């Protein structure tokens, strides 16, 4: 009797039914994180509206799987891991918390500008602590695009993207790449992370229908028709890059290749994901750069190695420009006090082991010219953001001083990249670089003149409102140029991220100015009809990019709501995400990747009924 009872008790204790049942998850993971109402379908209606069907899943689906099934799934093929919703570790937007949302009152700017705090159980961030299972070297190598496709992606990077972020010395990378292809199993994992991040960045700039990517889709068993194909594959490559760094123990093993890879990952994340998401990695990179003494010259190194370190330090500073402009909760001016030698304004071919050649009569911009301009912009934007964050923001003398400094930079860009004031038809890249730099200038104008642009402001200046309108129209026009001009076709990918954010800022600033002008078709020198038309065209462009850019998707909804205020366009769909009383939720949802300081959160009385 006793043994039988004991056996019975053991069998009951071992029975799965005796385990405590977990509470069933009502909302899908995405709705739970965004605090949205979920209809509990699969995929749910909210994820369908936000084009997130491929990452709509419920926690109970994962909990119900047996350990053996999950283990087998982890050992599955690369294609299965890529298409699995739980396999994506990069969020389409930063997580939010209702506790951090600010009320629609312009007195709560500082609350809105705080960086979002991720949830403790968030497992979809680009973090070294949230990577997937350990990958063998062979699995990592198999995750690379096929050789011919990889060759093309690397070539495309140095042809069309490198000058925007020239931290690499081309001939040196060529030797490293050739050596890797000859002996792939002897590769440095940190260098391999650099290659993965480079391919990820390039892939996200291309159309899935590009025939040069056919071998990649064949390897992944993907249908190249959907717009999200390149986005998903790009994020898979970026995740693998982080896995390479993690397995190389980059947190405790500092190598120069690790520093290069981290910078490339942060740059890619800033342009295709969230600027704020790379914030922690940027801090790691800063400490790593100092530990490797990249800000000081080592006399034992040759010219090439010295310039490589100078370039990476310069790239580190320019990455801080995004943080400086988009957030004001951290003062970046301390970086100005770190003494460092900047890279030489020279082409890769000018830098050899014998020294650096400096042509005496150089008339054309070099491969480093954009970086040199960005370094000056970093210094200027740091000073401006420190100014507008303190009591001196109402000092009109400083306002004019910074206005002149920005104008001087614009004149330099005109002389460097334009031909008699017009784009060069012989070199499309120079016009693209001019457009990119101009977006920084006009964005800084908006930040500088915001305290003076509204008639209800304590220190209203009519000239500041005029400057805000001009800067906003210029930003929207640059957005349209990049979208429409055939010369800029290779740079349309810039509209997936920061450039569209700046255009959104410009539209909100422009709308604020127009609501504050006298109600007439023409207010002074401002043609209200033309301004409204530009905003309407911007709405259509944002809609066009919405399938592959969550930034543009959010911007489109917000701009539709702005249109509805003044009776233009169609009102946004009637749902919980776009009703006027919930527009603030959209704004606070994106506080992690946009600079909201010049936006009138009360929309000039639209929420208060005035």
PDB file of C-alpha atoms in Angstrom, residues 347-549:
ATOM      1  CA  UNK A 347      41.780  60.222 -50.939  1.00  0.00           C
ATOM      2  CA  UNK A 348      42.605  56.638 -50.057  1.00  0.00           C
ATOM      3  CA  UNK A 349      45.097  56.479 -52.897  1.00  0.00           C
ATOM      4  CA  UNK A 350      47.007  59.427 -51.401  1.00  0.00           C
ATOM      5  CA  UNK A 351      47.718  57.460 -48.206  1.00  0.00           C
ATOM      6  CA  UNK A 352      50.499  54.873 -48.511  1.00  0.00           C
ATOM      7  CA  UNK A 353      53.154  53.379 -46.273  1.00  0.00           C
ATOM      8  CA  UNK A 354      55.591  55.925 -47.690  1.00  0.00           C
ATOM      9  CA  UNK A 355      53.496  58.862 -46.494  1.00  0.00           C
ATOM     10  CA  UNK A 356      50.532  61.056 -47.436  1.00  0.00           C
ATOM     11  CA  UNK A 357      50.658  63.035 -50.662  1.00  0.00           C
ATOM     12  CA  UNK A 358      48.995  66.447 -50.819  1.00  0.00           C
ATOM     13  CA  UNK A 359      48.406  67.668 -54.380  1.00  0.00           C
ATOM     14  CA  UNK A 360      49.251  71.361 -54.453  1.00  0.00           C
ATOM     15  CA  UNK A 361      46.348  72.284 -56.720  1.00  0.00           C
ATOM     16  CA  UNK A 362      43.457  70.122 -55.619  1.00  0.00           C
ATOM     17  CA  UNK A 363      40.203  71.496 -57.025  1.00  0.00           C
ATOM     18  CA  UNK A 364      37.852  68.538 -56.514  1.00  0.00           C
ATOM     19  CA  UNK A 365      36.474  67.275 -53.181  1.00  0.00           C
ATOM     20  CA  UNK A 366      38.146  64.193 -51.752  1.00  0.00           C
ATOM     21  CA  UNK A 367      36.718  61.012 -50.272  1.00  0.00           C
ATOM     22  CA  UNK A 368      37.076  62.705 -46.867  1.00  0.00           C
ATOM     23  CA  UNK A 369      35.504  66.074 -47.715  1.00  0.00           C
ATOM     24  CA  UNK A 370      32.045  65.156 -46.414  1.00  0.00           C
ATOM     25  CA  UNK A 371      33.567  63.881 -43.178  1.00  0.00           C
ATOM     26  CA  UNK A 372      35.498  67.127 -42.726  1.00  0.00           C
ATOM     27  CA  UNK A 373      32.236  69.059 -43.122  1.00  0.00           C
ATOM     28  CA  UNK A 374      30.483  66.743 -40.665  1.00  0.00           C
ATOM     29  CA  UNK A 375      33.257  67.321 -38.123  1.00  0.00           C
ATOM     30  CA  UNK A 376      32.674  71.061 -38.330  1.00  0.00           C
ATOM     31  CA  UNK A 377      28.944  70.398 -38.047  1.00  0.00           C
ATOM     32  CA  UNK A 378      29.544  68.302 -34.944  1.00  0.00           C
ATOM     33  CA  UNK A 379      31.367  71.185 -33.257  1.00  0.00           C
ATOM     34  CA  UNK A 380      28.763  73.724 -34.368  1.00  0.00           C
ATOM     35  CA  UNK A 381      25.724  71.605 -33.480  1.00  0.00           C
ATOM     36  CA  UNK A 382      27.201  70.814 -30.060  1.00  0.00           C
ATOM     37  CA  UNK A 383      27.622  74.505 -29.340  1.00  0.00           C
ATOM     38  CA  UNK A 384      24.138  75.334 -30.645  1.00  0.00           C
ATOM     39  CA  UNK A 385      22.406  72.586 -28.653  1.00  0.00           C
ATOM     40  CA  UNK A 386      24.201  73.657 -25.489  1.00  0.00           C
ATOM     41  CA  UNK A 387      23.046  77.225 -26.223  1.00  0.00           C
ATOM     42  CA  UNK A 388      19.363  76.378 -26.802  1.00  0.00           C
ATOM     43  CA  UNK A 389      19.291  74.174 -23.689  1.00  0.00           C
ATOM     44  CA  UNK A 390      20.353  76.970 -21.361  1.00  0.00           C
ATOM     45  CA  UNK A 391      19.305  80.487 -20.383  1.00  0.00           C
ATOM     46  CA  UNK A 392      21.231  82.002 -23.298  1.00  0.00           C
ATOM     47  CA  UNK A 393      18.684  80.648 -25.812  1.00  0.00           C
ATOM     48  CA  UNK A 394      16.872  84.024 -25.788  1.00  0.00           C
ATOM     49  CA  UNK A 395      20.077  86.009 -26.424  1.00  0.00           C
ATOM     50  CA  UNK A 396      19.548  87.561 -29.838  1.00  0.00           C
ATOM     51  CA  UNK A 397      23.246  88.353 -30.252  1.00  0.00           C
ATOM     52  CA  UNK A 398      24.099  84.662 -30.018  1.00  0.00           C
ATOM     53  CA  UNK A 399      21.184  83.916 -32.334  1.00  0.00           C
ATOM     54  CA  UNK A 400      22.753  86.064 -35.056  1.00  0.00           C
ATOM     55  CA  UNK A 401      26.218  84.671 -34.308  1.00  0.00           C
ATOM     56  CA  UNK A 402      25.107  81.088 -34.886  1.00  0.00           C
ATOM     57  CA  UNK A 403      23.047  82.117 -37.910  1.00  0.00           C
ATOM     58  CA  UNK A 404      26.208  83.522 -39.484  1.00  0.00           C
ATOM     59  CA  UNK A 405      28.195  80.382 -38.608  1.00  0.00           C
ATOM     60  CA  UNK A 406      25.633  78.148 -40.334  1.00  0.00           C
ATOM     61  CA  UNK A 407      25.547  80.429 -43.381  1.00  0.00           C
ATOM     62  CA  UNK A 408      29.334  80.255 -43.662  1.00  0.00           C
ATOM     63  CA  UNK A 409      29.194  76.480 -43.753  1.00  0.00           C
ATOM     64  CA  UNK A 410      26.530  76.604 -46.450  1.00  0.00           C
ATOM     65  CA  UNK A 411      28.725  78.872 -48.556  1.00  0.00           C
ATOM     66  CA  UNK A 412      31.583  76.383 -48.256  1.00  0.00           C
ATOM     67  CA  UNK A 413      29.343  73.555 -49.429  1.00  0.00           C
ATOM     68  CA  UNK A 414      28.160  75.608 -52.395  1.00  0.00           C
ATOM     69  CA  UNK A 415      31.751  76.250 -53.440  1.00  0.00           C
ATOM     70  CA  UNK A 416      32.755  72.597 -52.975  1.00  0.00           C
ATOM     71  CA  UNK A 417      29.840  70.640 -54.423  1.00  0.00           C
ATOM     72  CA  UNK A 418      27.997  72.944 -56.823  1.00  0.00           C
ATOM     73  CA  UNK A 419      28.935  74.253 -60.268  1.00  0.00           C
ATOM     74  CA  UNK A 420      27.944  77.915 -60.633  1.00  0.00           C
ATOM     75  CA  UNK A 421      25.188  77.326 -58.112  1.00  0.00           C
ATOM     76  CA  UNK A 422      23.783  74.266 -59.907  1.00  0.00           C
ATOM     77  CA  UNK A 423      24.250  70.524 -59.459  1.00  0.00           C
ATOM     78  CA  UNK A 424      26.965  68.866 -61.498  1.00  0.00           C
ATOM     79  CA  UNK A 425      25.613  66.471 -64.120  1.00  0.00           C
ATOM     80  CA  UNK A 426      29.074  64.879 -64.362  1.00  0.00           C
ATOM     81  CA  UNK A 427      29.164  63.812 -60.715  1.00  0.00           C
ATOM     82  CA  UNK A 428      25.849  62.949 -59.109  1.00  0.00           C
ATOM     83  CA  UNK A 429      27.464  62.104 -55.764  1.00  0.00           C
ATOM     84  CA  UNK A 430      28.536  65.701 -55.157  1.00  0.00           C
ATOM     85  CA  UNK A 431      24.931  66.883 -55.356  1.00  0.00           C
ATOM     86  CA  UNK A 432      23.841  64.121 -52.988  1.00  0.00           C
ATOM     87  CA  UNK A 433      26.470  65.183 -50.445  1.00  0.00           C
ATOM     88  CA  UNK A 434      25.339  68.802 -50.766  1.00  0.00           C
ATOM     89  CA  UNK A 435      21.747  67.794 -50.071  1.00  0.00           C
ATOM     90  CA  UNK A 436      22.708  65.732 -47.008  1.00  0.00           C
ATOM     91  CA  UNK A 437      24.741  68.558 -45.482  1.00  0.00           C
ATOM     92  CA  UNK A 438      22.018  71.122 -46.189  1.00  0.00           C
ATOM     93  CA  UNK A 439      19.509  69.096 -44.156  1.00  0.00           C
ATOM     94  CA  UNK A 440      21.748  69.594 -41.108  1.00  0.00           C
ATOM     95  CA  UNK A 441      21.957  73.342 -41.698  1.00  0.00           C
ATOM     96  CA  UNK A 442      18.218  73.921 -42.058  1.00  0.00           C
ATOM     97  CA  UNK A 443      17.478  71.684 -39.099  1.00  0.00           C
ATOM     98  CA  UNK A 444      19.811  73.805 -36.955  1.00  0.00           C
ATOM     99  CA  UNK A 445      18.018  76.946 -38.174  1.00  0.00           C
ATOM    100  CA  UNK A 446      14.738  75.490 -36.897  1.00  0.00           C
ATOM    101  CA  UNK A 447      16.233  74.686 -33.503  1.00  0.00           C
ATOM    102  CA  UNK A 448      17.772  78.136 -33.154  1.00  0.00           C
ATOM    103  CA  UNK A 449      14.681  80.146 -34.084  1.00  0.00           C
ATOM    104  CA  UNK A 450      12.031  78.068 -32.330  1.00  0.00           C
ATOM    105  CA  UNK A 451      11.933  80.262 -29.170  1.00  0.00           C
ATOM    106  CA  UNK A 452      11.155  83.323 -31.309  1.00  0.00           C
ATOM    107  CA  UNK A 453       8.911  81.961 -34.075  1.00  0.00           C
ATOM    108  CA  UNK A 454       5.445  82.239 -32.503  1.00  0.00           C
ATOM    109  CA  UNK A 455       3.540  85.469 -31.884  1.00  0.00           C
ATOM    110  CA  UNK A 456       2.611  84.253 -28.380  1.00  0.00           C
ATOM    111  CA  UNK A 457       6.262  83.710 -27.467  1.00  0.00           C
ATOM    112  CA  UNK A 458       7.782  86.126 -24.901  1.00  0.00           C
ATOM    113  CA  UNK A 459      10.438  87.207 -27.409  1.00  0.00           C
ATOM    114  CA  UNK A 460       8.638  86.979 -30.736  1.00  0.00           C
ATOM    115  CA  UNK A 461      10.660  87.972 -33.795  1.00  0.00           C
ATOM    116  CA  UNK A 462       8.945  88.220 -37.170  1.00  0.00           C
ATOM    117  CA  UNK A 463      12.301  87.499 -38.794  1.00  0.00           C
ATOM    118  CA  UNK A 464      12.532  84.210 -36.871  1.00  0.00           C
ATOM    119  CA  UNK A 465       9.132  83.102 -38.106  1.00  0.00           C
ATOM    120  CA  UNK A 466      10.259  83.933 -41.645  1.00  0.00           C
ATOM    121  CA  UNK A 467      13.479  81.971 -41.089  1.00  0.00           C
ATOM    122  CA  UNK A 468      11.566  78.977 -39.730  1.00  0.00           C
ATOM    123  CA  UNK A 469       9.256  78.958 -42.740  1.00  0.00           C
ATOM    124  CA  UNK A 470      12.202  79.220 -45.141  1.00  0.00           C
ATOM    125  CA  UNK A 471      14.170  76.474 -43.379  1.00  0.00           C
ATOM    126  CA  UNK A 472      11.139  74.187 -43.188  1.00  0.00           C
ATOM    127  CA  UNK A 473      10.336  74.661 -46.876  1.00  0.00           C
ATOM    128  CA  UNK A 474      13.988  74.012 -47.750  1.00  0.00           C
ATOM    129  CA  UNK A 475      14.019  70.749 -45.763  1.00  0.00           C
ATOM    130  CA  UNK A 476      10.802  69.536 -47.398  1.00  0.00           C
ATOM    131  CA  UNK A 477      12.173  70.531 -50.804  1.00  0.00           C
ATOM    132  CA  UNK A 478      15.381  68.554 -50.176  1.00  0.00           C
ATOM    133  CA  UNK A 479      13.263  65.557 -49.226  1.00  0.00           C
ATOM    134  CA  UNK A 480      11.393  65.896 -52.522  1.00  0.00           C
ATOM    135  CA  UNK A 481      14.646  66.261 -54.489  1.00  0.00           C
ATOM    136  CA  UNK A 482      16.089  63.059 -53.078  1.00  0.00           C
ATOM    137  CA  UNK A 483      12.830  61.272 -53.902  1.00  0.00           C
ATOM    138  CA  UNK A 484      12.302  62.607 -57.427  1.00  0.00           C
ATOM    139  CA  UNK A 485      15.618  63.610 -59.040  1.00  0.00           C
ATOM    140  CA  UNK A 486      17.114  60.768 -61.124  1.00  0.00           C
ATOM    141  CA  UNK A 487      20.648  61.910 -60.228  1.00  0.00           C
ATOM    142  CA  UNK A 488      19.920  61.026 -56.603  1.00  0.00           C
ATOM    143  CA  UNK A 489      18.411  57.593 -57.253  1.00  0.00           C
ATOM    144  CA  UNK A 490      21.194  55.798 -55.349  1.00  0.00           C
ATOM    145  CA  UNK A 491      20.462  57.886 -52.249  1.00  0.00           C
ATOM    146  CA  UNK A 492      16.724  57.383 -51.831  1.00  0.00           C
ATOM    147  CA  UNK A 493      17.547  55.055 -48.929  1.00  0.00           C
ATOM    148  CA  UNK A 494      18.288  58.167 -46.860  1.00  0.00           C
ATOM    149  CA  UNK A 495      14.530  58.772 -46.756  1.00  0.00           C
ATOM    150  CA  UNK A 496      14.082  55.636 -44.634  1.00  0.00           C
ATOM    151  CA  UNK A 497      15.500  57.324 -41.558  1.00  0.00           C
ATOM    152  CA  UNK A 498      16.979  60.571 -40.309  1.00  0.00           C
ATOM    153  CA  UNK A 499      16.232  62.619 -43.444  1.00  0.00           C
ATOM    154  CA  UNK A 500      12.521  61.852 -43.178  1.00  0.00           C
ATOM    155  CA  UNK A 501      12.615  62.735 -39.488  1.00  0.00           C
ATOM    156  CA  UNK A 502      13.968  66.146 -40.364  1.00  0.00           C
ATOM    157  CA  UNK A 503      11.266  66.566 -43.008  1.00  0.00           C
ATOM    158  CA  UNK A 504       8.625  65.662 -40.428  1.00  0.00           C
ATOM    159  CA  UNK A 505      10.058  68.242 -38.029  1.00  0.00           C
ATOM    160  CA  UNK A 506       9.982  70.782 -40.825  1.00  0.00           C
ATOM    161  CA  UNK A 507       6.322  70.060 -41.632  1.00  0.00           C
ATOM    162  CA  UNK A 508       5.269  70.456 -37.994  1.00  0.00           C
ATOM    163  CA  UNK A 509       7.253  73.701 -37.654  1.00  0.00           C
ATOM    164  CA  UNK A 510       5.812  75.000 -40.917  1.00  0.00           C
ATOM    165  CA  UNK A 511       2.279  74.131 -39.825  1.00  0.00           C
ATOM    166  CA  UNK A 512       2.826  75.944 -36.541  1.00  0.00           C
ATOM    167  CA  UNK A 513       3.981  79.074 -38.382  1.00  0.00           C
ATOM    168  CA  UNK A 514       1.092  78.976 -40.846  1.00  0.00           C
ATOM    169  CA  UNK A 515      -1.477  78.639 -38.061  1.00  0.00           C
ATOM    170  CA  UNK A 516       0.053  81.717 -36.488  1.00  0.00           C
ATOM    171  CA  UNK A 517      -0.116  83.866 -39.631  1.00  0.00           C
ATOM    172  CA  UNK A 518      -3.126  85.995 -40.619  1.00  0.00           C
ATOM    173  CA  UNK A 519      -5.888  83.961 -42.255  1.00  0.00           C
ATOM    174  CA  UNK A 520      -5.366  84.794 -45.905  1.00  0.00           C
ATOM    175  CA  UNK A 521      -4.071  83.051 -48.987  1.00  0.00           C
ATOM    176  CA  UNK A 522      -0.923  85.097 -48.719  1.00  0.00           C
ATOM    177  CA  UNK A 523       0.600  86.351 -45.479  1.00  0.00           C
ATOM    178  CA  UNK A 524       3.414  88.776 -46.181  1.00  0.00           C
ATOM    179  CA  UNK A 525       5.956  86.985 -48.353  1.00  0.00           C
ATOM    180  CA  UNK A 526       4.541  83.558 -47.478  1.00  0.00           C
ATOM    181  CA  UNK A 527       2.372  81.798 -50.030  1.00  0.00           C
ATOM    182  CA  UNK A 528       0.197  79.646 -47.776  1.00  0.00           C
ATOM    183  CA  UNK A 529      -1.193  77.669 -50.696  1.00  0.00           C
ATOM    184  CA  UNK A 530       2.284  76.648 -51.866  1.00  0.00           C
ATOM    185  CA  UNK A 531       3.264  75.627 -48.331  1.00  0.00           C
ATOM    186  CA  UNK A 532       0.144  73.500 -47.916  1.00  0.00           C
ATOM    187  CA  UNK A 533       0.781  71.858 -51.288  1.00  0.00           C
ATOM    188  CA  UNK A 534       4.344  70.935 -50.252  1.00  0.00           C
ATOM    189  CA  UNK A 535       3.049  69.321 -47.069  1.00  0.00           C
ATOM    190  CA  UNK A 536       0.469  67.335 -49.060  1.00  0.00           C
ATOM    191  CA  UNK A 537       3.188  66.026 -51.384  1.00  0.00           C
ATOM    192  CA  UNK A 538       5.306  65.128 -48.359  1.00  0.00           C
ATOM    193  CA  UNK A 539       2.388  63.083 -47.011  1.00  0.00           C
ATOM    194  CA  UNK A 540       2.303  61.062 -50.243  1.00  0.00           C
ATOM    195  CA  UNK A 541       6.055  60.438 -50.124  1.00  0.00           C
ATOM    196  CA  UNK A 542       5.854  59.275 -46.525  1.00  0.00           C
ATOM    197  CA  UNK A 543       3.061  56.920 -47.509  1.00  0.00           C
ATOM    198  CA  UNK A 544       5.210  55.588 -50.350  1.00  0.00           C
ATOM    199  CA  UNK A 545       8.027  54.680 -47.947  1.00  0.00           C
ATOM    200  CA  UNK A 546       5.773  53.382 -45.164  1.00  0.00           C
ATOM    201  CA  UNK A 547       5.979  49.683 -46.153  1.00  0.00           C
ATOM    202  CA  UNK A 548       9.728  49.570 -45.485  1.00  0.00           C
ATOM    203  CA  UNK A 549      10.206  52.334 -42.910  1.00  0.00           C
TER     204      UNK A 549
END
